[in-house]
Coordinates of N, CA and C in Angstrom, one line a residue:
M1 N 96.5 84.5 116.7 CA 97.4 85.6 116.8 C 97.3 86.5 115.5
E2 N 97.6 87.7 115.7 CA 97.5 88.7 114.6 C 98.7 88.6 113.7
Q3 N 98.4 89.0 112.4 CA 99.5 89.1 111.5 C 100.3 90.3 111.7
V4 N 101.6 90.2 111.5 CA 102.5 91.3 111.7 C 103.0 91.7 110.3
S5 N 102.8 93.0 110.0 CA 103.1 93.6 108.7 C 104.3 94.5 108.8
V6 N 105.2 94.4 107.9 CA 106.4 95.3 107.8 C 106.6 95.8 106.4
R7 N 106.8 97.1 106.3 CA 107.1 97.7 105.0 C 108.5 98.0 104.8
Y8 N 109.1 97.6 103.8 CA 110.5 97.8 103.5 C 110.7 98.7 102.3
I9 N 111.5 99.7 102.3 CA 111.9 100.5 101.1 C 113.1 99.8 100.5
V10 N 113.0 99.4 99.3 CA 114.1 98.8 98.6 C 114.4 99.5 97.3
H11 N 115.6 99.4 96.8 CA 116.0 100.0 95.6 C 115.6 99.2 94.4
D12 N 115.5 97.9 94.5 CA 115.2 97.0 93.4 C 114.2 95.9 94.0
V13 N 112.9 96.1 93.7 CA 111.9 95.2 94.2 C 112.1 93.8 93.7
D14 N 112.5 93.6 92.4 CA 112.6 92.3 91.9 C 113.8 91.5 92.5
S15 N 114.9 92.2 92.8 CA 116.0 91.5 93.5 C 115.6 91.2 94.9
A16 N 115.0 92.1 95.6 CA 114.5 91.9 97.0 C 113.5 90.7 97.0
L17 N 112.6 90.7 96.1 CA 111.6 89.6 96.0 C 112.3 88.2 95.9
E18 N 113.3 88.2 95.0 CA 114.0 86.9 94.7 C 114.7 86.5 96.0
F19 N 115.4 87.4 96.7 CA 116.1 87.1 97.9 C 115.1 86.6 99.0
Y20 N 114.1 87.3 99.3 CA 113.2 86.9 100.4 C 112.4 85.6 100.1
V21 N 112.1 85.3 98.8 CA 111.5 84.1 98.5 C 112.5 82.9 98.5
Q22 N 113.6 83.0 97.8 CA 114.5 81.9 97.7 C 115.4 81.7 98.9
Q23 N 115.8 82.7 99.6 CA 116.7 82.6 100.7 C 116.0 82.5 102.0
L24 N 114.9 83.2 102.2 CA 114.3 83.3 103.5 C 113.0 82.6 103.6
G25 N 112.5 82.0 102.5 CA 111.3 81.2 102.6 C 110.0 81.9 102.6
F26 N 109.9 83.2 102.1 CA 108.7 83.9 102.0 C 107.9 83.4 100.8
T27 N 106.6 83.6 100.8 CA 105.8 83.3 99.6 C 105.3 84.6 99.0
E28 N 105.4 84.6 97.7 CA 104.9 85.8 97.0 C 103.4 85.8 96.9
V29 N 102.8 86.8 97.6 CA 101.3 86.9 97.6 C 100.8 87.7 96.3
M30 N 101.5 88.8 96.0 CA 101.2 89.5 94.8 C 102.4 90.4 94.5
H31 N 102.5 90.7 93.2 CA 103.5 91.5 92.6 C 102.9 92.2 91.4
P32 N 101.9 93.1 91.7 CA 101.1 93.7 90.6 C 101.8 94.7 89.7
A33 N 102.9 95.2 90.2 CA 103.6 96.3 89.4 C 105.1 96.2 89.8
P34 N 106.0 96.7 88.9 CA 107.4 96.6 89.2 C 107.8 97.2 90.5
G35 N 107.1 98.2 91.0 CA 107.4 98.9 92.2 C 106.8 98.4 93.5
F36 N 106.1 97.2 93.5 CA 105.5 96.8 94.7 C 105.4 95.2 94.7
A37 N 105.6 94.7 95.9 CA 105.4 93.2 96.1 C 104.9 93.0 97.5
L38 N 104.0 92.0 97.7 CA 103.5 91.6 99.0 C 103.9 90.2 99.2
L39 N 104.7 89.9 100.3 CA 105.1 88.6 100.6 C 104.6 88.1 101.9
S40 N 104.5 86.8 102.2 CA 104.1 86.4 103.5 C 104.9 85.2 103.9
R41 N 105.0 85.0 105.2 CA 105.6 83.8 105.8 C 105.0 83.6 107.2
G42 N 104.2 82.6 107.4 CA 103.5 82.5 108.7 C 102.6 83.7 109.0
R43 N 102.9 84.3 110.1 CA 102.1 85.5 110.5 C 102.7 86.8 110.0
Q44 N 103.8 86.7 109.3 CA 104.5 87.9 108.8 C 104.1 88.3 107.4
A45 N 103.8 89.5 107.2 CA 103.6 90.1 105.9 C 104.7 91.1 105.6
L46 N 105.3 91.0 104.4 CA 106.4 91.9 104.1 C 106.0 92.7 102.8
L47 N 105.9 94.0 102.9 CA 105.6 94.8 101.8 C 106.9 95.5 101.3
E48 N 107.2 95.4 100.0 CA 108.4 96.0 99.5 C 108.0 97.0 98.5
D49 N 108.5 98.2 98.6 CA 108.3 99.2 97.6 C 109.4 100.2 97.6
P50 N 109.7 100.8 96.4 CA 110.8 101.8 96.3 C 110.4 103.2 96.4
S51 N 109.2 103.5 96.9 CA 108.6 104.8 96.9 C 109.5 105.9 97.6
G52 N 110.2 105.5 98.6 CA 111.0 106.4 99.3 C 110.2 107.5 100.1
N53 N 109.0 107.3 100.4 CA 108.2 108.2 101.1 C 108.5 108.1 102.6
V54 N 109.6 108.6 103.0 CA 110.1 108.4 104.4 C 109.2 109.0 105.4
V55 N 108.5 110.2 105.1 CA 107.6 110.8 106.1 C 106.5 109.8 106.5
E56 N 105.9 109.2 105.5 CA 104.9 108.2 105.8 C 105.3 107.1 106.7
L57 N 106.6 106.7 106.6 CA 107.1 105.6 107.4 C 107.2 106.0 108.9
F58 N 107.5 107.2 109.2 CA 107.7 107.6 110.5 C 106.5 108.2 111.2
E59 N 105.3 108.2 110.6 CA 104.1 108.7 111.2 C 103.4 107.4 111.7
P60 N 103.4 107.2 113.0 CA 102.8 106.0 113.6 C 101.3 105.9 113.3
L61 N 100.9 104.7 113.1 CA 99.4 104.5 112.8 C 98.6 104.5 114.1
L62 N 99.3 104.2 115.2 CA 98.7 104.2 116.5 C 99.5 105.1 117.4
P63 N 98.8 105.9 118.3 CA 99.6 106.8 119.2 C 100.6 106.1 120.0
E64 N 100.3 104.8 120.4 CA 101.3 104.1 121.3 C 102.4 103.4 120.5
A65 N 102.4 103.5 119.2 CA 103.4 102.8 118.4 C 104.7 103.5 118.5
A66 N 105.8 102.7 118.5 CA 107.1 103.2 118.7 C 107.9 102.9 117.5
H67 N 108.9 103.7 117.2 CA 109.8 103.5 116.0 C 111.2 103.1 116.5
K68 N 111.8 102.1 115.9 CA 113.2 101.7 116.2 C 114.0 101.8 114.9
S69 N 115.2 102.3 115.0 CA 116.0 102.3 113.8 C 117.1 101.2 113.9
F70 N 117.4 100.7 112.8 CA 118.4 99.6 112.7 C 119.6 100.1 111.8

């Protein structure tokens, strides 16, 4: 099965990293800079960054991709 990647915009990468690792069981793959972290858990990859580039988030990578808001 393919890996599923999700990008989250967070205000505090370090706090989010601590929460996802300690509370949700993700593994830190890399944290090369204060503003970015890559985590994984099974087939899930979680990218955290505070960039706030909202336009990029809503441009689908594939024409058939759909966006859902929570």
